[in-house]
PDB file of C-alpha atoms in Angstrom:
ATOM      1  CA  MET A   1     -67.478 -69.669 114.101  1.00  0.00           C
ATOM      2  CA  GLN A   2     -71.161 -69.392 115.056  1.00  0.00           C
ATOM      3  CA  ASP A   3     -71.598 -73.145 114.447  1.00  0.00           C
ATOM      4  CA  ILE A   4     -69.590 -73.946 117.576  1.00  0.00           C
ATOM      5  CA  TYR A   5     -72.477 -72.494 119.608  1.00  0.00           C
ATOM      6  CA  ASP A   6     -75.237 -74.227 117.654  1.00  0.00           C
ATOM      7  CA  THR A   7     -76.255 -76.722 120.312  1.00  0.00           C
ATOM      8  CA  TYR A   8     -79.342 -77.423 122.366  1.00  0.00           C
ATOM      9  CA  HIS A   9     -80.103 -75.127 125.249  1.00  0.00           C
ATOM     10  CA  PRO A  10     -83.357 -75.061 127.210  1.00  0.00           C
ATOM     11  CA  PRO A  11     -86.039 -72.528 126.226  1.00  0.00           C
ATOM     12  CA  GLY A  12     -85.285 -69.100 127.691  1.00  0.00           C
ATOM     13  CA  PHE A  13     -81.544 -69.734 127.727  1.00  0.00           C
ATOM     14  CA  SER A  14     -79.000 -68.715 125.106  1.00  0.00           C
ATOM     15  CA  SER A  15     -75.379 -69.600 124.397  1.00  0.00           C
ATOM     16  CA  MET A  16     -74.193 -67.503 127.339  1.00  0.00           C
ATOM     17  CA  ASN A  17     -76.171 -67.027 130.558  1.00  0.00           C
ATOM     18  CA  THR A  18     -75.853 -65.355 133.935  1.00  0.00           C
ATOM     19  CA  TYR A  19     -75.164 -67.460 137.031  1.00  0.00           C
ATOM     20  CA  LEU A  20     -74.793 -65.554 140.312  1.00  0.00           C
ATOM     21  CA  PHE A  21     -73.435 -66.732 143.650  1.00  0.00           C
ATOM     22  CA  VAL A  22     -74.885 -64.511 146.367  1.00  0.00           C
ATOM     23  CA  SER A  23     -75.077 -64.432 150.139  1.00  0.00           C
ATOM     24  CA  ARG A  24     -78.631 -64.780 151.430  1.00  0.00           C
ATOM     25  CA  ALA A  25     -79.870 -66.186 148.107  1.00  0.00           C
ATOM     26  CA  PRO A  26     -83.519 -66.574 149.242  1.00  0.00           C
ATOM     27  CA  ALA A  27     -83.663 -62.895 150.205  1.00  0.00           C
ATOM     28  CA  TYR A  28     -82.079 -61.903 146.881  1.00  0.00           C
ATOM     29  CA  ILE A  29     -84.689 -63.922 144.996  1.00  0.00           C
ATOM     30  CA  THR A  30     -87.403 -62.129 146.973  1.00  0.00           C
ATOM     31  CA  PHE A  31     -85.855 -58.770 146.069  1.00  0.00           C
ATOM     32  CA  LEU A  32     -85.767 -59.711 142.366  1.00  0.00           C
ATOM     33  CA  ARG A  33     -89.394 -60.853 142.460  1.00  0.00           C
ATOM     34  CA  ASN A  34     -90.505 -57.629 144.145  1.00  0.00           C
ATOM     35  CA  ALA A  35     -88.303 -55.107 142.313  1.00  0.00           C
ATOM     36  CA  PHE A  36     -88.226 -56.556 138.777  1.00  0.00           C
ATOM     37  CA  TYR A  37     -91.190 -58.974 138.739  1.00  0.00           C
ATOM     38  CA  ALA A  38     -88.854 -61.958 138.394  1.00  0.00           C
ATOM     39  CA  GLU A  39     -90.493 -65.352 138.161  1.00  0.00           C
ATOM     40  CA  GLU A  40     -88.907 -68.269 139.989  1.00  0.00           C
ATOM     41  CA  ILE A  41     -88.913 -71.310 137.692  1.00  0.00           C
ATOM     42  CA  THR A  42     -87.150 -73.912 139.841  1.00  0.00           C
ATOM     43  CA  ARG A  43     -85.283 -74.197 143.135  1.00  0.00           C
ATOM     44  CA  THR A  44     -82.923 -77.018 144.122  1.00  0.00           C
ATOM     45  CA  LEU A  45     -81.614 -77.237 147.673  1.00  0.00           C
ATOM     46  CA  ARG A  46     -78.330 -78.662 148.925  1.00  0.00           C
ATOM     47  CA  PRO A  47     -78.463 -81.808 151.085  1.00  0.00           C
ATOM     48  CA  ASP A  48     -78.914 -79.654 154.230  1.00  0.00           C
ATOM     49  CA  GLY A  49     -82.393 -78.852 152.881  1.00  0.00           C
ATOM     50  CA  THR A  50     -82.136 -75.108 153.462  1.00  0.00           C
ATOM     51  CA  THR A  51     -79.367 -73.763 151.227  1.00  0.00           C
ATOM     52  CA  ILE A  52     -80.067 -72.968 147.570  1.00  0.00           C
ATOM     53  CA  ALA A  53     -77.832 -75.033 145.294  1.00  0.00           C
ATOM     54  CA  ASN A  54     -79.480 -73.642 142.165  1.00  0.00           C
ATOM     55  CA  ALA A  55     -82.512 -71.523 141.413  1.00  0.00           C
ATOM     56  CA  ILE A  56     -83.630 -70.595 137.916  1.00  0.00           C
ATOM     57  CA  LEU A  57     -85.378 -67.267 137.555  1.00  0.00           C
ATOM     58  CA  LYS A  58     -86.830 -65.381 134.630  1.00  0.00           C
ATOM     59  CA  ILE A  59     -87.053 -61.648 134.029  1.00  0.00           C
ATOM     60  CA  GLY A  60     -88.789 -60.766 130.780  1.00  0.00           C
ATOM     61  CA  ASP A  61     -87.587 -63.293 128.222  1.00  0.00           C
ATOM     62  CA  THR A  62     -84.295 -64.071 129.996  1.00  0.00           C
ATOM     63  CA  HIS A  63     -83.581 -66.979 132.313  1.00  0.00           C
ATOM     64  CA  PHE A  64     -80.665 -66.893 134.761  1.00  0.00           C
ATOM     65  CA  MET A  65     -79.415 -68.869 137.748  1.00  0.00           C
ATOM     66  CA  ILE A  66     -78.627 -68.092 141.377  1.00  0.00           C
ATOM     67  CA  ALA A  67     -76.919 -70.142 144.071  1.00  0.00           C
ATOM     68  CA  GLU A  68     -75.946 -69.460 147.655  1.00  0.00           C
ATOM     69  CA  ALA A  69     -72.343 -68.282 147.956  1.00  0.00           C
ATOM     70  CA  SER A  70     -70.083 -70.647 149.892  1.00  0.00           C
ATOM     71  CA  ALA A  71     -66.433 -71.253 150.675  1.00  0.00           C
ATOM     72  CA  GLY A  72     -65.888 -72.695 147.193  1.00  0.00           C
ATOM     73  CA  PHE A  73     -67.933 -70.094 145.321  1.00  0.00           C
ATOM     74  CA  SER A  74     -67.618 -66.592 146.721  1.00  0.00           C
ATOM     75  CA  ASP A  75     -70.223 -63.848 146.689  1.00  0.00           C
ATOM     76  CA  MET A  76     -69.959 -61.877 143.462  1.00  0.00           C
ATOM     77  CA  ARG A  77     -71.010 -58.518 142.039  1.00  0.00           C
ATOM     78  CA  THR A  78     -72.003 -57.659 138.476  1.00  0.00           C
ATOM     79  CA  CYS A  79     -73.932 -55.165 136.357  1.00  0.00           C
ATOM     80  CA  PHE A  80     -77.152 -55.877 134.460  1.00  0.00           C
ATOM     81  CA  TYR A  81     -78.632 -54.038 131.492  1.00  0.00           C
ATOM     82  CA  LEU A  82     -82.397 -54.528 131.726  1.00  0.00           C
ATOM     83  CA  TYR A  83     -84.664 -53.530 128.850  1.00  0.00           C
ATOM     84  CA  THR A  84     -88.244 -52.632 129.761  1.00  0.00           C
ATOM     85  CA  GLN A  85     -91.057 -50.423 128.506  1.00  0.00           C
ATOM     86  CA  MET A  86     -91.489 -49.147 132.079  1.00  0.00           C
ATOM     87  CA  VAL A  87     -88.149 -47.519 132.914  1.00  0.00           C
ATOM     88  CA  ASP A  88     -89.462 -44.894 135.321  1.00  0.00           C
ATOM     89  CA  SER A  89     -91.852 -47.136 137.238  1.00  0.00           C
ATOM     90  CA  MET A  90     -89.381 -50.056 137.367  1.00  0.00           C
ATOM     91  CA  TYR A  91     -86.712 -47.663 138.688  1.00  0.00           C
ATOM     92  CA  LYS A  92     -89.087 -46.389 141.408  1.00  0.00           C
ATOM     93  CA  ASN A  93     -90.207 -49.915 142.257  1.00  0.00           C
ATOM     94  CA  ALA A  94     -86.597 -51.067 142.744  1.00  0.00           C
ATOM     95  CA  LEU A  95     -85.956 -48.109 145.071  1.00  0.00           C
ATOM     96  CA  GLN A  96     -89.083 -48.947 147.080  1.00  0.00           C
ATOM     97  CA  HIS A  97     -87.728 -52.481 147.592  1.00  0.00           C
ATOM     98  CA  GLY A  98     -84.332 -51.447 148.930  1.00  0.00           C
ATOM     99  CA  ALA A  99     -82.248 -50.443 145.917  1.00  0.00           C
ATOM    100  CA  GLU A 100     -80.093 -47.315 145.997  1.00  0.00           C
ATOM    101  CA  ALA A 101     -80.302 -44.648 143.291  1.00  0.00           C
ATOM    102  CA  VAL A 102     -77.254 -44.337 141.036  1.00  0.00           C
ATOM    103  CA  PHE A 103     -78.827 -41.944 138.506  1.00  0.00           C
ATOM    104  CA  PRO A 104     -82.462 -41.075 137.735  1.00  0.00           C
ATOM    105  CA  PRO A 105     -84.120 -42.059 134.465  1.00  0.00           C
ATOM    106  CA  SER A 106     -83.381 -39.689 131.603  1.00  0.00           C
ATOM    107  CA  ASP A 107     -83.012 -39.802 127.826  1.00  0.00           C
ATOM    108  CA  GLN A 108     -79.431 -40.613 126.866  1.00  0.00           C
ATOM    109  CA  ASP A 109     -77.554 -39.392 123.772  1.00  0.00           C
ATOM    110  CA  TYR A 110     -77.050 -43.018 122.613  1.00  0.00           C
ATOM    111  CA  GLY A 111     -80.794 -43.510 122.183  1.00  0.00           C
ATOM    112  CA  ASP A 112     -81.953 -45.116 125.441  1.00  0.00           C
ATOM    113  CA  ARG A 113     -84.069 -43.824 128.277  1.00  0.00           C
ATOM    114  CA  GLN A 114     -82.169 -45.136 131.268  1.00  0.00           C
ATOM    115  CA  GLY A 115     -81.943 -45.008 135.035  1.00  0.00           C
ATOM    116  CA  GLY A 116     -79.403 -46.736 137.277  1.00  0.00           C
ATOM    117  CA  ILE A 117     -79.747 -48.423 140.633  1.00  0.00           C
ATOM    118  CA  LYS A 118     -77.552 -50.477 142.944  1.00  0.00           C
ATOM    119  CA  ASP A 119     -79.351 -53.394 144.553  1.00  0.00           C
ATOM    120  CA  PRO A 120     -78.855 -54.265 148.246  1.00  0.00           C
ATOM    121  CA  TRP A 121     -76.309 -56.964 147.215  1.00  0.00           C
ATOM    122  CA  GLY A 122     -74.071 -54.448 145.420  1.00  0.00           C
ATOM    123  CA  ASN A 123     -75.078 -55.225 141.822  1.00  0.00           C
ATOM    124  CA  TYR A 124     -75.708 -52.373 139.405  1.00  0.00           C
ATOM    125  CA  TRP A 125     -78.765 -52.335 137.146  1.00  0.00           C
ATOM    126  CA  TRP A 126     -79.115 -50.070 134.116  1.00  0.00           C
ATOM    127  CA  ILE A 127     -82.879 -50.013 133.534  1.00  0.00           C
ATOM    128  CA  SER A 128     -83.353 -49.036 129.896  1.00  0.00           C
ATOM    129  CA  LYS A 129     -85.754 -48.575 127.046  1.00  0.00           C
ATOM    130  CA  ARG A 130     -84.581 -48.169 123.481  1.00  0.00           C
ATOM    131  CA  LEU A 131     -86.162 -44.946 122.172  1.00  0.00           C
ATOM    132  CA  SER A 132     -86.013 -45.987 118.528  1.00  0.00           C
ATOM    133  CA  GLU A 133     -85.865 -49.264 116.661  1.00  0.00           C
ATOM    134  CA  THR A 134     -82.284 -48.755 115.528  1.00  0.00           C
ATOM    135  CA  ASP A 135     -79.057 -50.464 116.448  1.00  0.00           C
ATOM    136  CA  TYR A 136     -76.416 -48.872 118.639  1.00  0.00           C
ATOM    137  CA  GLU A 137     -73.798 -47.259 116.441  1.00  0.00           C
TER     138      GLU A 137
END
């Protein structure tokens, strides 16, 4: 079955990717840049010249897309699982930029060090570091 997904996708993208519709997309992009060191790759505006039709961002080695929510595409919430070497400092940085604490970083019994936050748009982020180079079992 894997062959059905063996097609070209741009560097940084995989077979399945995140695409968020959010209210106040420019402010959300600013939050992501400040809290998680996201890099904005591209930004395309709608014909009005002010509304984001599509922005491509990158966190770590992962690209994802954001667009301004509208009547046809409502604001959405999700949860992200972010791997980083800097769990504690990334957690604190997100809080300093407006995120809300869900749970503080601690070592989990499934082998991750992890802390949880809720961003100002209502998305949850599990900020994690794998403590060993083993698979989840």
